[in-house]
Amino acid sequence: MPADRPMARGSCCWALVVGLAAVLLLWARAPFAPRNFWGEDGTRFFAHAMADGWIRPLGRSLAGYFHFLPRLLGAVGTMVPLEWAPAAVFVGCLASVGWFAATIWLAGDRLLPDPFVRSAVAVSPVLLPIVGFESIANVTNLHFVMLCATSAVLIGRQESTGRQVNGVLLVAMAGLTSPVTAGLAPLVALRMWWDRRERGSLSPAPVVAGWAFGLVVQLVMMATMVDEGREMT
C-alpha cells in the first residue's frame, strides 16, 4: 500500500494539470465570456437567484426539466457586485470544466493506459468547434460537457475512496441536471456486466447507484413539479 501512494499522488497531480489545461483552453477560446451572460445564464439562472435566493430556484423547471448545476452556478453571481456577476458565473463554469476534464483523466485508465492519449481525450470537449449560434463557455450548455465526464466515470475505474466519492458526485449531479443522462443506460449495463465478469459482483457499483439516484430524482420532479412550459421564452 505505501508504494501505491506516490503513484496515486502522481495521478492526482497529472489530473490537476489536465484540468487546469482545460480551464485555460476554454478561457482562451472564449475571451468574451467573463464580460457577458450567455442565453439563460443571465435571464434565468442568475435572475432567478437574484429574485428568489439560492434554494427556491432549484425547484423551478426550464424547458420541462431541472438544471441543478447551472442553478447553483447562476447563484454564484449573486455573491459579487452586479457588474462582476458574468465573470463570477463564468469562473464557476471554468471550475466545472476543469473538474470534468480531471475526472475523465482519472477514470480513463481502464481503457486508455497511455497518459498522453488520456490527456488529449480529457481536454477534447473544450476543443470542439465553436459554431455561430452556440457556445460551450457558459453554464447553459454545461451539461453537454458533463455528459462526456459521466460517460468516462461509468465505464472507468474508481479504486480509491476519493475517486468513488468524486465519481458518484459527478454522475448524480449529471442526472439532477439533465434527463439526457438516461441515454447513458447502455454504458451502465456495460459497467454492470464488467463488474460481474471481473469481480463476480451482482450489486451495482457506487457510480451506477449515483447515476440512478440523480436520474430518478430528475424524472420524479419532471412528473410532479414542472412549472414552466417547454418553450424558453
mmCIF file of C-alpha atoms in Angstrom:
data_model
loop_
_atom_site.group_PDB
_atom_site.id
_atom_site.type_symbol
_atom_site.label_atom_id
_atom_site.label_comp_id
_atom_site.label_asym_id
_atom_site.label_seq_id
_atom_site.Cartn_x
_atom_site.Cartn_y
_atom_site.Cartn_z
ATOM 1 C CA MET A 1 0.000 0.000 0.000
ATOM 2 C CA PRO A 2 2.705 2.617 0.839
ATOM 3 C CA ALA A 3 4.257 2.040 -2.588
ATOM 4 C CA ASP A 4 0.932 2.885 -4.181
ATOM 5 C CA ARG A 5 0.740 6.295 -2.529
ATOM 6 C CA PRO A 6 3.355 8.062 -4.696
ATOM 7 C CA MET A 7 1.640 6.655 -7.784
ATOM 8 C CA ALA A 8 -1.743 7.892 -6.540
ATOM 9 C CA ARG A 9 -0.310 11.341 -5.803
ATOM 10 C CA GLY A 10 1.270 11.414 -9.245
ATOM 11 C CA SER A 11 -2.049 10.561 -10.881
ATOM 12 C CA CYS A 12 -3.840 13.285 -8.936
ATOM 13 C CA CYS A 13 -1.185 15.851 -9.869
ATOM 14 C CA TRP A 14 -1.438 14.891 -13.539
ATOM 15 C CA ALA A 15 -5.230 15.110 -13.365
ATOM 16 C CA LEU A 16 -4.976 18.597 -11.854
ATOM 17 C CA VAL A 17 -2.658 19.683 -14.663
ATOM 18 C CA VAL A 18 -5.110 18.327 -17.253
ATOM 19 C CA GLY A 19 -7.988 20.116 -15.519
ATOM 20 C CA LEU A 20 -6.026 23.373 -15.498
ATOM 21 C CA ALA A 21 -5.196 22.931 -19.184
ATOM 22 C CA ALA A 22 -8.901 22.545 -19.967
ATOM 23 C CA VAL A 23 -9.656 25.715 -17.990
ATOM 24 C CA LEU A 24 -7.008 27.730 -19.839
ATOM 25 C CA LEU A 25 -8.074 26.408 -23.232
ATOM 26 C CA LEU A 26 -11.708 27.324 -22.634
ATOM 27 C CA TRP A 27 -10.782 30.771 -21.340
ATOM 28 C CA ALA A 28 -8.524 31.371 -24.366
ATOM 29 C CA ARG A 29 -11.278 30.309 -26.771
ATOM 30 C CA ALA A 30 -13.959 32.473 -25.144
ATOM 31 C CA PRO A 31 -12.392 35.779 -24.045
ATOM 32 C CA PHE A 32 -15.836 37.390 -24.301
ATOM 33 C CA ALA A 33 -17.412 35.151 -21.657
ATOM 34 C CA PRO A 34 -16.328 36.989 -18.472
ATOM 35 C CA ARG A 35 -17.947 40.188 -19.735
ATOM 36 C CA ASN A 36 -21.326 38.874 -20.858
ATOM 37 C CA PHE A 37 -24.033 36.464 -19.831
ATOM 38 C CA TRP A 38 -24.904 33.853 -22.442
ATOM 39 C CA GLY A 39 -28.545 32.880 -23.012
ATOM 40 C CA GLU A 40 -30.236 31.526 -19.918
ATOM 41 C CA ASP A 41 -27.163 32.153 -17.756
ATOM 42 C CA GLY A 42 -28.385 35.678 -17.090
ATOM 43 C CA THR A 43 -32.073 35.688 -17.973
ATOM 44 C CA ARG A 44 -32.934 32.584 -15.934
ATOM 45 C CA PHE A 45 -30.240 31.148 -13.677
ATOM 46 C CA PHE A 46 -28.763 34.414 -12.385
ATOM 47 C CA ALA A 47 -32.023 36.391 -12.480
ATOM 48 C CA HIS A 48 -33.974 33.725 -10.603
ATOM 49 C CA ALA A 49 -31.265 33.515 -7.934
ATOM 50 C CA MET A 50 -31.319 37.290 -7.540
ATOM 51 C CA ALA A 51 -35.097 37.298 -7.135
ATOM 52 C CA ASP A 52 -35.645 34.136 -5.087
ATOM 53 C CA GLY A 53 -32.337 33.202 -3.442
ATOM 54 C CA TRP A 54 -30.268 30.035 -3.806
ATOM 55 C CA ILE A 55 -32.704 27.323 -2.764
ATOM 56 C CA ARG A 56 -36.072 28.094 -4.330
ATOM 57 C CA PRO A 57 -34.842 28.206 -7.968
ATOM 58 C CA LEU A 58 -33.576 24.615 -7.639
ATOM 59 C CA GLY A 59 -37.228 23.553 -7.738
ATOM 60 C CA ARG A 60 -38.035 25.616 -10.846
ATOM 61 C CA SER A 61 -38.096 23.885 -14.190
ATOM 62 C CA LEU A 62 -36.896 25.233 -17.502
ATOM 63 C CA ALA A 63 -37.783 23.694 -20.865
ATOM 64 C CA GLY A 64 -39.585 20.920 -18.995
ATOM 65 C CA TYR A 65 -36.757 19.714 -16.740
ATOM 66 C CA PHE A 66 -34.479 20.797 -13.890
ATOM 67 C CA HIS A 67 -30.956 22.245 -14.104
ATOM 68 C CA PHE A 68 -29.221 21.603 -10.788
ATOM 69 C CA LEU A 69 -25.632 22.619 -11.603
ATOM 70 C CA PRO A 70 -26.464 25.682 -13.747
ATOM 71 C CA ARG A 71 -28.819 26.866 -10.997
ATOM 72 C CA LEU A 72 -26.036 26.590 -8.422
ATOM 73 C CA LEU A 73 -23.537 28.396 -10.620
ATOM 74 C CA GLY A 74 -26.044 31.091 -11.542
ATOM 75 C CA ALA A 75 -26.448 31.800 -7.848
ATOM 76 C CA VAL A 76 -22.695 32.356 -7.517
ATOM 77 C CA GLY A 77 -23.152 35.571 -9.478
ATOM 78 C CA THR A 78 -25.292 36.995 -6.681
ATOM 79 C CA MET A 79 -22.316 36.925 -4.294
ATOM 80 C CA VAL A 80 -20.445 39.718 -6.108
ATOM 81 C CA PRO A 81 -21.313 43.223 -7.346
ATOM 82 C CA LEU A 82 -23.650 43.200 -10.320
ATOM 83 C CA GLU A 83 -21.007 44.281 -12.819
ATOM 84 C CA TRP A 84 -18.870 41.286 -11.843
ATOM 85 C CA ALA A 85 -21.695 38.749 -11.989
ATOM 86 C CA PRO A 86 -20.969 37.430 -15.541
ATOM 87 C CA ALA A 87 -17.333 36.876 -14.606
ATOM 88 C CA ALA A 88 -18.272 35.071 -11.375
ATOM 89 C CA VAL A 89 -20.633 32.728 -13.196
ATOM 90 C CA PHE A 90 -18.007 32.077 -15.865
ATOM 91 C CA VAL A 91 -15.432 31.221 -13.197
ATOM 92 C CA GLY A 92 -17.901 28.628 -11.924
ATOM 93 C CA CYS A 93 -18.195 27.306 -15.472
ATOM 94 C CA LEU A 94 -14.403 27.104 -15.787
ATOM 95 C CA ALA A 95 -14.078 25.283 -12.467
ATOM 96 C CA SER A 96 -16.704 22.765 -13.570
ATOM 97 C CA VAL A 97 -14.995 22.142 -16.912
ATOM 98 C CA GLY A 98 -11.687 21.653 -15.123
ATOM 99 C CA TRP A 99 -13.348 19.170 -12.759
ATOM 100 C CA PHE A 100 -14.838 17.247 -15.679
ATOM 101 C CA ALA A 101 -11.507 17.073 -17.543
ATOM 102 C CA ALA A 102 -9.614 15.926 -14.447
ATOM 103 C CA THR A 103 -12.251 13.283 -13.766
ATOM 104 C CA ILE A 104 -12.077 11.982 -17.335
ATOM 105 C CA TRP A 105 -8.317 11.628 -16.957
ATOM 106 C CA LEU A 106 -8.608 9.740 -13.661
ATOM 107 C CA ALA A 107 -11.369 7.413 -14.863
ATOM 108 C CA GLY A 108 -9.895 6.750 -18.291
ATOM 109 C CA ASP A 109 -7.023 4.497 -17.270
ATOM 110 C CA ARG A 110 -9.213 1.439 -17.729
ATOM 111 C CA LEU A 111 -9.365 1.850 -21.492
ATOM 112 C CA LEU A 112 -6.616 4.420 -22.134
ATOM 113 C CA PRO A 113 -3.480 3.465 -20.206
ATOM 114 C CA ASP A 114 -1.291 5.951 -22.079
ATOM 115 C CA PRO A 115 -1.454 9.191 -20.034
ATOM 116 C CA PHE A 116 -0.848 11.437 -23.037
ATOM 117 C CA VAL A 117 -3.678 9.899 -25.060
ATOM 118 C CA ARG A 118 -5.887 10.142 -21.993
ATOM 119 C CA SER A 119 -4.964 13.809 -21.582
ATOM 120 C CA ALA A 120 -5.940 14.532 -25.178
ATOM 121 C CA VAL A 121 -9.298 12.830 -24.676
ATOM 122 C CA ALA A 122 -9.889 14.694 -21.400
ATOM 123 C CA VAL A 123 -9.461 18.150 -22.943
ATOM 124 C CA SER A 124 -11.172 17.301 -26.238
ATOM 125 C CA PRO A 125 -14.635 18.597 -25.180
ATOM 126 C CA VAL A 126 -13.287 22.158 -24.898
ATOM 127 C CA LEU A 127 -11.633 21.851 -28.315
ATOM 128 C CA LEU A 128 -14.922 21.257 -30.113
ATOM 129 C CA PRO A 129 -15.517 23.725 -32.970
ATOM 130 C CA ILE A 130 -17.478 26.793 -31.907
ATOM 131 C CA VAL A 131 -20.374 27.352 -34.269
ATOM 132 C CA GLY A 132 -22.080 30.637 -34.927
ATOM 133 C CA PHE A 133 -25.174 30.091 -32.823
ATOM 134 C CA GLU A 134 -23.882 28.302 -29.718
ATOM 135 C CA SER A 135 -21.032 28.242 -27.206
ATOM 136 C CA ILE A 136 -19.798 25.850 -24.519
ATOM 137 C CA ALA A 137 -18.295 28.677 -22.441
ATOM 138 C CA ASN A 138 -21.411 29.056 -20.315
ATOM 139 C CA VAL A 139 -23.443 27.184 -17.720
ATOM 140 C CA THR A 140 -26.478 26.853 -20.010
ATOM 141 C CA ASN A 141 -24.701 24.248 -22.150
ATOM 142 C CA LEU A 142 -22.519 22.828 -19.395
ATOM 143 C CA HIS A 143 -24.489 19.594 -19.233
ATOM 144 C CA PHE A 144 -23.170 18.547 -22.650
ATOM 145 C CA VAL A 145 -19.596 18.608 -21.344
ATOM 146 C CA MET A 146 -20.770 16.916 -18.144
ATOM 147 C CA LEU A 147 -22.164 14.008 -20.162
ATOM 148 C CA CYS A 148 -18.661 13.335 -21.508
ATOM 149 C CA ALA A 149 -17.286 13.086 -17.980
ATOM 150 C CA THR A 150 -20.251 10.991 -16.836
ATOM 151 C CA SER A 151 -19.617 8.521 -19.658
ATOM 152 C CA ALA A 152 -15.971 8.202 -18.632
ATOM 153 C CA VAL A 153 -16.905 7.625 -14.985
ATOM 154 C CA LEU A 154 -19.493 4.965 -15.762
ATOM 155 C CA ILE A 155 -17.025 2.814 -17.707
ATOM 156 C CA GLY A 156 -13.922 3.798 -15.744
ATOM 157 C CA ARG A 157 -12.212 2.663 -12.566
ATOM 158 C CA GLN A 158 -12.813 4.076 -9.099
ATOM 159 C CA GLU A 159 -10.383 2.047 -6.997
ATOM 160 C CA SER A 160 -9.871 4.558 -4.189
ATOM 161 C CA THR A 161 -12.464 6.057 -1.872
ATOM 162 C CA GLY A 162 -11.713 9.531 -3.171
ATOM 163 C CA ARG A 163 -12.322 8.509 -6.778
ATOM 164 C CA GLN A 164 -15.548 6.767 -5.798
ATOM 165 C CA VAL A 165 -16.855 9.845 -3.988
ATOM 166 C CA ASN A 166 -15.860 12.098 -6.879
ATOM 167 C CA GLY A 167 -17.462 9.788 -9.442
ATOM 168 C CA VAL A 168 -20.701 9.376 -7.518
ATOM 169 C CA LEU A 169 -20.986 13.145 -7.002
ATOM 170 C CA LEU A 170 -20.462 13.840 -10.703
ATOM 171 C CA VAL A 171 -22.872 11.247 -12.094
ATOM 172 C CA ALA A 172 -25.570 12.115 -9.542
ATOM 173 C CA MET A 173 -25.238 15.801 -10.413
ATOM 174 C CA ALA A 174 -25.470 14.929 -14.108
ATOM 175 C CA GLY A 175 -28.790 13.193 -13.533
ATOM 176 C CA LEU A 176 -30.086 16.104 -11.474
ATOM 177 C CA THR A 177 -29.032 18.495 -14.245
ATOM 178 C CA SER A 178 -30.336 16.784 -17.392
ATOM 179 C CA PRO A 179 -32.651 13.879 -18.221
ATOM 180 C CA VAL A 180 -30.461 13.226 -21.269
ATOM 181 C CA THR A 181 -28.310 11.288 -18.785
ATOM 182 C CA ALA A 182 -30.794 8.444 -19.300
ATOM 183 C CA GLY A 183 -29.214 7.948 -22.714
ATOM 184 C CA LEU A 184 -26.134 6.572 -20.955
ATOM 185 C CA ALA A 185 -28.063 3.463 -19.858
ATOM 186 C CA PRO A 186 -26.094 1.214 -22.275
ATOM 187 C CA LEU A 187 -22.880 2.274 -20.532
ATOM 188 C CA VAL A 188 -24.466 1.463 -17.179
ATOM 189 C CA ALA A 189 -25.353 -2.011 -18.468
ATOM 190 C CA LEU A 190 -21.785 -2.434 -19.755
ATOM 191 C CA ARG A 191 -20.371 -1.396 -16.380
ATOM 192 C CA MET A 192 -22.550 -3.873 -14.517
ATOM 193 C CA TRP A 193 -21.514 -6.647 -16.925
ATOM 194 C CA TRP A 194 -17.830 -5.770 -16.448
ATOM 195 C CA ASP A 195 -18.156 -5.774 -12.654
ATOM 196 C CA ARG A 196 -19.879 -9.143 -12.715
ATOM 197 C CA ARG A 197 -17.248 -10.662 -15.014
ATOM 198 C CA GLU A 198 -14.180 -9.196 -13.304
ATOM 199 C CA ARG A 199 -15.248 -9.203 -9.665
ATOM 200 C CA GLY A 200 -18.179 -11.564 -9.548
ATOM 201 C CA SER A 201 -20.282 -8.765 -8.047
ATOM 202 C CA LEU A 202 -24.022 -8.627 -8.663
ATOM 203 C CA SER A 203 -24.512 -5.426 -6.683
ATOM 204 C CA PRO A 204 -24.259 -2.152 -8.641
ATOM 205 C CA ALA A 205 -21.122 -0.074 -8.331
ATOM 206 C CA PRO A 206 -21.485 3.181 -6.339
ATOM 207 C CA VAL A 207 -21.321 5.245 -9.533
ATOM 208 C CA VAL A 208 -24.188 3.222 -11.021
ATOM 209 C CA ALA A 209 -26.234 3.868 -7.892
ATOM 210 C CA GLY A 210 -25.368 7.570 -8.101
ATOM 211 C CA TRP A 211 -26.430 7.702 -11.748
ATOM 212 C CA ALA A 212 -29.743 6.019 -10.916
ATOM 213 C CA PHE A 213 -30.367 8.318 -7.940
ATOM 214 C CA GLY A 214 -29.816 11.551 -9.866
ATOM 215 C CA LEU A 215 -31.877 10.401 -12.818
ATOM 216 C CA VAL A 216 -34.790 9.109 -10.714
ATOM 217 C CA VAL A 217 -34.967 12.376 -8.762
ATOM 218 C CA GLN A 218 -34.928 14.316 -12.048
ATOM 219 C CA LEU A 219 -37.728 12.222 -13.567
ATOM 220 C CA VAL A 220 -39.874 12.376 -10.434
ATOM 221 C CA MET A 221 -39.510 16.154 -10.336
ATOM 222 C CA MET A 222 -40.362 16.375 -14.026
ATOM 223 C CA ALA A 223 -43.513 14.337 -13.429
ATOM 224 C CA THR A 224 -44.696 16.327 -10.422
ATOM 225 C CA MET A 225 -43.111 19.793 -10.275
ATOM 226 C CA VAL A 226 -42.789 21.255 -13.791
ATOM 227 C CA ASP A 227 -43.831 24.903 -13.564
ATOM 228 C CA GLU A 228 -42.698 26.287 -16.925
ATOM 229 C CA GLY A 229 -43.510 25.244 -20.458
ATOM 230 C CA ARG A 230 -41.010 23.744 -22.821
ATOM 231 C CA GLU A 231 -40.725 26.985 -24.731
ATOM 232 C CA MET A 232 -37.908 29.029 -23.216
ATOM 233 C CA THR A 233 -39.475 32.431 -23.650
#
